[in-house]
Tab-separated table of C-alpha atoms and ligand atoms in Angstrom:
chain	number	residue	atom	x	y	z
A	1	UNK	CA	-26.959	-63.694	22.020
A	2	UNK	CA	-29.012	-66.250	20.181
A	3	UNK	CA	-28.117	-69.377	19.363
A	4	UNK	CA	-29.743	-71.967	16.843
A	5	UNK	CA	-29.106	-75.413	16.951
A	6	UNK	CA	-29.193	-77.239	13.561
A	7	UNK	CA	-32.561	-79.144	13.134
A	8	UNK	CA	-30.600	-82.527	14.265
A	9	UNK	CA	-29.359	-81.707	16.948
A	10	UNK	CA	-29.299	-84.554	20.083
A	11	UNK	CA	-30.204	-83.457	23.372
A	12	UNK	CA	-26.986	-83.857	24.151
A	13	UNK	CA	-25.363	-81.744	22.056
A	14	UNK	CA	-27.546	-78.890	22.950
A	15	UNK	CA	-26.827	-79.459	26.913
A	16	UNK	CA	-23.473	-78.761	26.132
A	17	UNK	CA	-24.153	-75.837	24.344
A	18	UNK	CA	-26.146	-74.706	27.705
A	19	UNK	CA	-23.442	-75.692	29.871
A	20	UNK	CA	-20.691	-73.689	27.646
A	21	UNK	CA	-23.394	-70.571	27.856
A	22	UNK	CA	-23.894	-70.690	31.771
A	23	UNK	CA	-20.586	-71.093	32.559
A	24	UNK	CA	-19.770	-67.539	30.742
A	25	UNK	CA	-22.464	-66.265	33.429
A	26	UNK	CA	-25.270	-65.914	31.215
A	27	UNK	CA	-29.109	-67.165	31.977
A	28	UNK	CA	-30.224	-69.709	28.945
A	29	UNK	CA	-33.931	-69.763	27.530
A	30	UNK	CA	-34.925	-72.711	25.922
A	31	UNK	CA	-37.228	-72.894	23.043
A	32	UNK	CA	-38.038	-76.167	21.272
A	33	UNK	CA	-39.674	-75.800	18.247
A	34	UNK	CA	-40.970	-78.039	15.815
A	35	UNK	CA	-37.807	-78.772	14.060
A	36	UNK	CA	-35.393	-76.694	15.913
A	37	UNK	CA	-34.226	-75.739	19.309
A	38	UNK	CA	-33.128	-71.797	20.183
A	39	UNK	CA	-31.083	-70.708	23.176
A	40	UNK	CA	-31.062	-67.121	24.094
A	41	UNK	CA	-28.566	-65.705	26.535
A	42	UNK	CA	-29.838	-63.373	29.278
A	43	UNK	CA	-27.558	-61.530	31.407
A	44	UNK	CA	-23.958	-60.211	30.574
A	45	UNK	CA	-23.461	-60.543	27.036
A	46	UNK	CA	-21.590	-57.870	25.793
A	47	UNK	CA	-18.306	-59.009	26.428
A	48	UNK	CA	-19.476	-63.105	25.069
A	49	UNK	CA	-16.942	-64.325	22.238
A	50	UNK	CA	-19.529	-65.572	20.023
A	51	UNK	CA	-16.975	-67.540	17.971
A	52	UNK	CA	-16.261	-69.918	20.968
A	53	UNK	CA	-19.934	-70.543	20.217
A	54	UNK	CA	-20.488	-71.261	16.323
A	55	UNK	CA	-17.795	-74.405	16.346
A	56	UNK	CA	-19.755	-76.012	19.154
A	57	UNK	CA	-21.057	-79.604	17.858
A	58	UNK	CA	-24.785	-79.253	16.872
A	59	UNK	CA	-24.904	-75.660	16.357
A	60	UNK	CA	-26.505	-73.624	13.248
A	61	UNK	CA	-25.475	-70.249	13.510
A	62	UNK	CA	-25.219	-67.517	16.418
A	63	UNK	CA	-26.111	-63.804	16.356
A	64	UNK	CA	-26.064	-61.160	18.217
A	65	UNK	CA	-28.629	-59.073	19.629
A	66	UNK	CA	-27.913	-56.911	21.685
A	67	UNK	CA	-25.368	-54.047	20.988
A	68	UNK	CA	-21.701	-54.603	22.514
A	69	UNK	CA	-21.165	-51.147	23.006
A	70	UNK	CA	-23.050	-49.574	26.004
A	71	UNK	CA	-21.668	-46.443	25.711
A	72	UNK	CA	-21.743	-45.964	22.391
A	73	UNK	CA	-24.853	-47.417	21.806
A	74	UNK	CA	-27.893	-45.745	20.880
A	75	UNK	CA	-29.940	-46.588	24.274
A	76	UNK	CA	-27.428	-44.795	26.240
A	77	UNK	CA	-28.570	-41.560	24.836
A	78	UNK	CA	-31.506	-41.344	22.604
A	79	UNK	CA	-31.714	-38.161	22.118
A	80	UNK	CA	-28.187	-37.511	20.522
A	81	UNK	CA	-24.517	-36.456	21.544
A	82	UNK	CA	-23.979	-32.550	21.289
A	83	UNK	CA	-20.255	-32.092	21.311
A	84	UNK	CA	-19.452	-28.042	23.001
A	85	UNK	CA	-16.221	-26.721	22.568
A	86	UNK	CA	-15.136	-23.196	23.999
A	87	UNK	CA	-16.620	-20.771	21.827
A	88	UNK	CA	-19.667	-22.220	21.903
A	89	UNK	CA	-19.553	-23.914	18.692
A	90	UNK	CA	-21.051	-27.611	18.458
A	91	UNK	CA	-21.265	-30.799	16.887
A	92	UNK	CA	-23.848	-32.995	16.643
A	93	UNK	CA	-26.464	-30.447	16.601
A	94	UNK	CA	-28.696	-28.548	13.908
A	95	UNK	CA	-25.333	-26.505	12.587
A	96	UNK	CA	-22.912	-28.342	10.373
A	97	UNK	CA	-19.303	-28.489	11.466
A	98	UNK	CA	-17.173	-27.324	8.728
A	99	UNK	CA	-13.091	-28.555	9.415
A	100	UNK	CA	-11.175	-27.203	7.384
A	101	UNK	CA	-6.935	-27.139	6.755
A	102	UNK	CA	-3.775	-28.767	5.120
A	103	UNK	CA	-2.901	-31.867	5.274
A	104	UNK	CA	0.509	-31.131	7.792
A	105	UNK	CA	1.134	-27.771	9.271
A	106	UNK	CA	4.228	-26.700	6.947
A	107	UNK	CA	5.312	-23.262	7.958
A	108	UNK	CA	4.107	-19.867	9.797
A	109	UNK	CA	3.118	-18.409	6.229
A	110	UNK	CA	1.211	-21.455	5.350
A	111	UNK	CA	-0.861	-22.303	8.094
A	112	UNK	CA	-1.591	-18.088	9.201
A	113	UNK	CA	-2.806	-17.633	4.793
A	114	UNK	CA	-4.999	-20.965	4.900
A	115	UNK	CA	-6.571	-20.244	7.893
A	116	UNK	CA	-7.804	-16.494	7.164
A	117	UNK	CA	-9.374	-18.386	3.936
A	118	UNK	CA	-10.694	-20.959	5.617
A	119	UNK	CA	-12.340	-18.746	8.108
A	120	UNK	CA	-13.746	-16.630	5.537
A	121	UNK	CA	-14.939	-19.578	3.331
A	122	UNK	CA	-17.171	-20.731	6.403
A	123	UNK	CA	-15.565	-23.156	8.316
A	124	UNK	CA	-15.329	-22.873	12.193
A	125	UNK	CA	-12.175	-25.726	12.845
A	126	UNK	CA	-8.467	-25.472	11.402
A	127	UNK	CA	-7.245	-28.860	10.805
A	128	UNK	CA	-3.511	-29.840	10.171
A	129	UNK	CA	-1.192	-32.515	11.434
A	130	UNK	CA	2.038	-32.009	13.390
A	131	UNK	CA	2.401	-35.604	14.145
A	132	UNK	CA	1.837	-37.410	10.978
A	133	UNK	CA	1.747	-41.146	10.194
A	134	UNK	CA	3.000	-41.248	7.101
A	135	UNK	CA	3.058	-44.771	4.706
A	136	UNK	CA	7.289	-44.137	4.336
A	137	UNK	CA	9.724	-43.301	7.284
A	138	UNK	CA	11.250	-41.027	4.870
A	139	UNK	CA	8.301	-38.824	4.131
A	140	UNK	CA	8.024	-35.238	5.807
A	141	UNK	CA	6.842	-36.632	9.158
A	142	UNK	CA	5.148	-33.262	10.534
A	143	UNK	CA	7.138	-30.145	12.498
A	144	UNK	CA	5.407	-31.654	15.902
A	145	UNK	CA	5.009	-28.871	18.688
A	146	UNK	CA	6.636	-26.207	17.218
A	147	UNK	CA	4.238	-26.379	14.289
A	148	UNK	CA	1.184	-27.359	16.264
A	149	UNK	CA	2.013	-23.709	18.336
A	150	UNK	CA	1.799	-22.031	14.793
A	151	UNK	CA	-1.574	-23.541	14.137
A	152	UNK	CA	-2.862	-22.375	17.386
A	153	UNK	CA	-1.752	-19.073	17.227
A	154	UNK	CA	-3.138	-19.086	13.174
A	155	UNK	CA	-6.739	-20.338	14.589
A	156	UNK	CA	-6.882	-17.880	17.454
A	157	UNK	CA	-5.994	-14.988	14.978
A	158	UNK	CA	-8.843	-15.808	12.910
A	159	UNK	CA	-11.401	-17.142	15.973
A	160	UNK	CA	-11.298	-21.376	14.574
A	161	UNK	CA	-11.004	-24.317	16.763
A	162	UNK	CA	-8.096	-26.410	16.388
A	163	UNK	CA	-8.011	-30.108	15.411
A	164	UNK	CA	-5.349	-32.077	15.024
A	165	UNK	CA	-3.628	-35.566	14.988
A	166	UNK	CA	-2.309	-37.188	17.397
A	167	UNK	CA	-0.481	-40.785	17.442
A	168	UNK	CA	1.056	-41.611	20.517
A	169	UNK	CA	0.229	-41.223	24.653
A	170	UNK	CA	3.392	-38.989	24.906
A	171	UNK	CA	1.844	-36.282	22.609
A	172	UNK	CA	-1.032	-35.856	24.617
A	173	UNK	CA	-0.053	-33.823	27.496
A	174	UNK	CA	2.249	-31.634	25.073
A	175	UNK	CA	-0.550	-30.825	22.781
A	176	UNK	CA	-2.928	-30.519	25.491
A	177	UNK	CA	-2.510	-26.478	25.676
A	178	UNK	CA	-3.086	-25.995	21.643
A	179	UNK	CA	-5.792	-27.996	20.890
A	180	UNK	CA	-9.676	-28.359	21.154
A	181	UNK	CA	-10.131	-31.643	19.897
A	182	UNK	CA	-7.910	-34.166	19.272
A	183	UNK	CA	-7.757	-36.601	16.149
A	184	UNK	CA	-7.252	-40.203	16.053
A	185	UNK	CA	-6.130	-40.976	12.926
A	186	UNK	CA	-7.357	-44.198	10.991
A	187	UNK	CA	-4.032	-46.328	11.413
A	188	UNK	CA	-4.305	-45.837	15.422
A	189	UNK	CA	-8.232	-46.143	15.880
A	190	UNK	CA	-7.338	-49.625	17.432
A	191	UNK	CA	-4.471	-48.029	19.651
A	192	UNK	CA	-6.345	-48.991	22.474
A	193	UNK	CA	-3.696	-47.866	25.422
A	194	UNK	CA	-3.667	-44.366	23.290
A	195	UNK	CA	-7.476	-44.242	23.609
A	196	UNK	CA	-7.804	-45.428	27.155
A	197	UNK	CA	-5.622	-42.696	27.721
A	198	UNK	CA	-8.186	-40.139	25.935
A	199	UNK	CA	-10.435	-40.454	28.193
A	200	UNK	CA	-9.292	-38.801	31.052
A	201	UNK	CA	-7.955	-36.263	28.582
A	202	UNK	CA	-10.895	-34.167	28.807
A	203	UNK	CA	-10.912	-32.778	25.493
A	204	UNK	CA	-13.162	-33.807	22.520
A	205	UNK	CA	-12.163	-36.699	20.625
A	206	UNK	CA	-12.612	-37.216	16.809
A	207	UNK	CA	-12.006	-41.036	16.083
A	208	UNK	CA	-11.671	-41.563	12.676
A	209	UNK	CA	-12.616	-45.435	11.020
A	210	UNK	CA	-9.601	-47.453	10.395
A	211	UNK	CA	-9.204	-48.456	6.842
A	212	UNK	CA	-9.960	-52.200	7.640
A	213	UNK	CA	-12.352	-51.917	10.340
A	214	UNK	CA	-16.314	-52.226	10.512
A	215	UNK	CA	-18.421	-49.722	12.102
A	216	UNK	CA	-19.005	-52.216	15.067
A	217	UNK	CA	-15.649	-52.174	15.403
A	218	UNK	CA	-15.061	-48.529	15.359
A	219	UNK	CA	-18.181	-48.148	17.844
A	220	UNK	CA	-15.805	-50.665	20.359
A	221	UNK	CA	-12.976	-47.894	20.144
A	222	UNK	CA	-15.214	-45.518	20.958
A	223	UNK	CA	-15.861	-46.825	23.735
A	224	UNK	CA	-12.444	-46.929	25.078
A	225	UNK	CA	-12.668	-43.302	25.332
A	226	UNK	CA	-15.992	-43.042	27.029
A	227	UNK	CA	-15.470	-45.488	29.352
A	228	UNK	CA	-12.576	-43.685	30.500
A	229	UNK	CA	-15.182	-40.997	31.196
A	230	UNK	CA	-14.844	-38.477	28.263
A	231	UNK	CA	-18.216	-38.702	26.110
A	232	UNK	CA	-16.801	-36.119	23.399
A	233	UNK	CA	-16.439	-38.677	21.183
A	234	UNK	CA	-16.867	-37.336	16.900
A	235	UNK	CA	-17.070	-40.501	14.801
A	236	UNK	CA	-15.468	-39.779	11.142
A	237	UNK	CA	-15.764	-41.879	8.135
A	238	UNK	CA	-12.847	-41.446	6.465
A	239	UNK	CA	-12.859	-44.669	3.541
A	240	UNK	CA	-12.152	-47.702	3.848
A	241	UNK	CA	-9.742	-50.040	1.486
A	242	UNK	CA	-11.935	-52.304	-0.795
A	243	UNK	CA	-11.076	-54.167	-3.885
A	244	UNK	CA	-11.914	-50.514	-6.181
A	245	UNK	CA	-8.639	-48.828	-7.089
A	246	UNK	CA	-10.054	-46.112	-8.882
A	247	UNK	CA	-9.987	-43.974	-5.313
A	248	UNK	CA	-7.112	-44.034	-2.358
A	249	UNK	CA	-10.040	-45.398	-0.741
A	250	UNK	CA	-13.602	-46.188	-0.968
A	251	UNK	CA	-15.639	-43.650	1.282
A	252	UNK	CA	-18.434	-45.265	3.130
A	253	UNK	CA	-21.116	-42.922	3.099
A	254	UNK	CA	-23.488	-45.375	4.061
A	255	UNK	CA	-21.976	-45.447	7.635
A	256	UNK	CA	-23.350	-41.801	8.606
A	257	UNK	CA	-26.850	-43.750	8.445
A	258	UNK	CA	-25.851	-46.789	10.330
A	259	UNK	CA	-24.024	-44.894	12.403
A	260	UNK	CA	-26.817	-42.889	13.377
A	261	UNK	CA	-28.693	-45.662	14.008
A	262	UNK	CA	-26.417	-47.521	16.081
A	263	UNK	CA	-25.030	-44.760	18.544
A	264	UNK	CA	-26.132	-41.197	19.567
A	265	UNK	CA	-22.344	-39.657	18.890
A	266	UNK	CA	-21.465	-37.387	16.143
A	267	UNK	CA	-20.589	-38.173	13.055
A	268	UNK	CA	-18.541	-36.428	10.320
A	269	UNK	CA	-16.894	-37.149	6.684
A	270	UNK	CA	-13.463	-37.114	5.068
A	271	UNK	CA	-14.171	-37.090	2.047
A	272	UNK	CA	-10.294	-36.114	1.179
A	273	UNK	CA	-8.933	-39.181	2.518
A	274	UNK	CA	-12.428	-40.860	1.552
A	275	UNK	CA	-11.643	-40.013	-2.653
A	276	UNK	CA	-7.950	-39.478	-2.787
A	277	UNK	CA	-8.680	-36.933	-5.690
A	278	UNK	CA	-9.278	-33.175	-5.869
A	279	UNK	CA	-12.044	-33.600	-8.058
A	280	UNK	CA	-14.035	-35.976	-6.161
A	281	UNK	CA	-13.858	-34.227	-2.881
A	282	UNK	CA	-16.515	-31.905	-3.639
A	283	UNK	CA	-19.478	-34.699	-4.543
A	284	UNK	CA	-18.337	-36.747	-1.642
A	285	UNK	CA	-18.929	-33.808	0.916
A	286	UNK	CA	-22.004	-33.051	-0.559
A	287	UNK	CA	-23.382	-36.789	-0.286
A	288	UNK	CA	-21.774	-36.669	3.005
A	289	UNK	CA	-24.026	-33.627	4.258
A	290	UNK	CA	-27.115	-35.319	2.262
A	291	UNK	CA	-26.518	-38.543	4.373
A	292	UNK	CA	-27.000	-36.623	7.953
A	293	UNK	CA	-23.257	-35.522	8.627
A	294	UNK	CA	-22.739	-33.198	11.449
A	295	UNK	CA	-19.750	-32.431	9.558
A	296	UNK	CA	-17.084	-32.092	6.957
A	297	UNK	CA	-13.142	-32.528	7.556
A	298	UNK	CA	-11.907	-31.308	4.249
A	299	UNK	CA	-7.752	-30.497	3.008
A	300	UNK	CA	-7.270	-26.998	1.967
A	301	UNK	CA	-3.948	-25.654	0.966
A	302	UNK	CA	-2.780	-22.117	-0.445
A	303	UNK	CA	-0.453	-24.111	-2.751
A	304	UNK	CA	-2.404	-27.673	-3.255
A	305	UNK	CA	-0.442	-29.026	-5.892
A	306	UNK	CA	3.195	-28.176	-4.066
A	307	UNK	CA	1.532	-29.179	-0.362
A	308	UNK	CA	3.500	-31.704	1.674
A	309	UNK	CA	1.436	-34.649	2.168
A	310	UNK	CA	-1.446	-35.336	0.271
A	311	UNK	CA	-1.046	-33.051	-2.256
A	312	UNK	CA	-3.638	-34.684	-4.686
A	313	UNK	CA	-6.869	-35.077	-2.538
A	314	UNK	CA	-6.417	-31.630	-0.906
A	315	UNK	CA	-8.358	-28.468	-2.179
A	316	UNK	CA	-7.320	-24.868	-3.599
A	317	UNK	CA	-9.087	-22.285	-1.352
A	318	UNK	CA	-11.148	-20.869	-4.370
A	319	UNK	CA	-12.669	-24.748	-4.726
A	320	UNK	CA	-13.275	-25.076	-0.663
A	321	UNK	CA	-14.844	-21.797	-0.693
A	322	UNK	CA	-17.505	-23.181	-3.491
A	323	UNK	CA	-17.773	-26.509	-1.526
A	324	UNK	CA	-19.070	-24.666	1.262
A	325	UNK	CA	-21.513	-22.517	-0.630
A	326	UNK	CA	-23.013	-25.483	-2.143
A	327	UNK	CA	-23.099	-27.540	1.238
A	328	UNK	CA	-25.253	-24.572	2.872
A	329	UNK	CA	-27.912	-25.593	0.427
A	330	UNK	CA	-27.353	-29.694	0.817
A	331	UNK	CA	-27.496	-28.550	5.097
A	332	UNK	CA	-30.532	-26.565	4.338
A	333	UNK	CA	-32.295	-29.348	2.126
A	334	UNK	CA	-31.758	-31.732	5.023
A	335	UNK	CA	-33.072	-29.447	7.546
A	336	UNK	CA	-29.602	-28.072	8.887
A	337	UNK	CA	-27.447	-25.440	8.573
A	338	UNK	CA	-23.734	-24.005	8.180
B	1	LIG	C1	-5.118	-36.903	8.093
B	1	LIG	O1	-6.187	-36.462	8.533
B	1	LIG	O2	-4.273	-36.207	7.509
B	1	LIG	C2	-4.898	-38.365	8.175
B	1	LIG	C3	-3.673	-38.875	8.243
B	1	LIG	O3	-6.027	-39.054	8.127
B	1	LIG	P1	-6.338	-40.637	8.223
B	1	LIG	O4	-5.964	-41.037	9.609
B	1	LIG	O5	-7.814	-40.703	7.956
B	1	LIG	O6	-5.524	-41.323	7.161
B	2	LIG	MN1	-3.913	-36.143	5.013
């Protein structure tokens, strides 16, 4: 942490700025420049408030330098997160993860017809919620175990991976048997007692962005899990709420760069949730494969128009299949593959 006083600032105004900064433990260098003096913390400053900092009299402005997330952070692994599941498939490495799947897990017939097409299309996950958080208490709210069995026994049948959501600690041991990585959807990425309890879990983790929250702040929640010792962490950016009404939400695809930069964990794009709209799906995945994705997390339904949640961002298989055959070339442009 760095902080610079304001050019008239009286020596005693910065000795109490030194005072507040060694009594939070940290070491203070002094430099005293021509017009202005700079303090720079050494020592523990990840968890420093810096706001108990910018009000103090005399000070200019205080930033951050080093990351606040160790875990997380790119330093802790340079050379990049590779996420294995069971079959040997990964993420985070030269292949593309393809995800693929309704919205909620409706019925047997649904979930056993959308995940022979999704299989064929390409993709190696089957996504679908049995716990959903849905915006209205009375909207379907998901067919919970029962319907996450159906999804496992769908994947298996058709050799995919199974993702899905869960919102609540007392899921996680039930789901435990039928699924290869959980989701944490973007209303409970600041659940923190849900994600300290991921990390003994043992099970890969995607951690979508909440819909208010910076990347910083979604790199701090991933670090919940890891610090509880489970480093299969899968960032996804998901959209965040802006000003723009035009989409549900505006999808962030500038995040899979910072993100890369930042941290040396996966990261993937919804670009379903990201748009909102059938028709923008397609361009979204594709800039989110052009960006550096390691993956896709895309809504595919045999009956989009009639499916029970999201009904107008998620895909017709004949429109996911195309998606995919255009992302092989984006994955291949950008020196990957599906
Ligand atoms: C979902 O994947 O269906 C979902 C609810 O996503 P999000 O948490 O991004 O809204
Ligand atoms: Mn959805």
């Amino acid at each position: 942490m760095i902080v610079a006083m304001q050019e008239k600032a009286t020596e005693e105004q910065i000795d109490y700025v030194i005072e507040a900064m060694v009594e939070e433990g940290v070491e203070v260098h002094r430099t005293t420049g021509e017009t202005q003096t700079i303090l720079a913390a050494v020592g523990p400053t990840a968890a420093l408030d810096l706001t108990k900092f910018e009000n103090l009299p005399g000070v200019l402005k205080v930033h951050r330098i080093s990351s606040p997330y160790k875990l997380a952070g790119k330093g802790f692994r340079p050379e990049g997160t590779v996420v294995e599941f069971a079959n040997g498939v990964k993420i985070g490495g030269e292949k593309v993860a393809v995800m693929a799947g309704p919205c909620s897990i409706e019925n047997e017939e649904q979930i056993f017809e959308i995940a022979k097409s999704v299989k064929a299309a390409g993709a190696g996950f089957l996504r679908g919620g049995a716990f959903k958080p849905r915006s209205s208490p009375y909207a379907f709210q998901g067919l919970g175990i029962p319907g996450l069995k159906l999804m496992f026994e769908a994947a298996r049948a058709n050799g995919l991976l199974v993702i899905s959501e869960v919102m609540e600690i007392s899921q996680i041991e039930p789901m435990l048997p039928y699924v290869d990585c959980f989701q944490v959807g973007a209303r409970n990425m600041q659940n923190f007692n849900l994600l300290r309890e991921l990390g003994p879990a043992k099970k890969p983790v995607l951690l979508k962005r909440g819909m208010a929250a910076t990347i910083e702040e979604l790199l701090l929640s991933s670090e919940y899990i890891m610090s509880g010792g489970n480093y299969d962490v899968i960032l996804c950016e998901r959209g965040i709420r802006t000003y723009e009404t035009a989409t549900r939400n505006t999808m962030d695809i500038s995040a899979i760069p910072v993100v890369k930069k930042l941290s040396h964990l996966p990261i993937v794009g919804d670009p379903s949730h990201g748009t909102g709209h059938r028709d923008m799906v397609a361009p979204m995945a594709r800039a989110a494969v052009a960006a550096g994705a390691d993956g896709i997390i895309v809504e595919v339904h045999p009956n989009a128009d009639k499916a029970a949640s999201d009904a107008a961002q998620t895909l017709y298989p004949e429109q996911f299949e195309k998606l995919v055959a255009e992302l092989r070339v984006i994955a291949k442009a950008v020196g990957r593959s599906i």
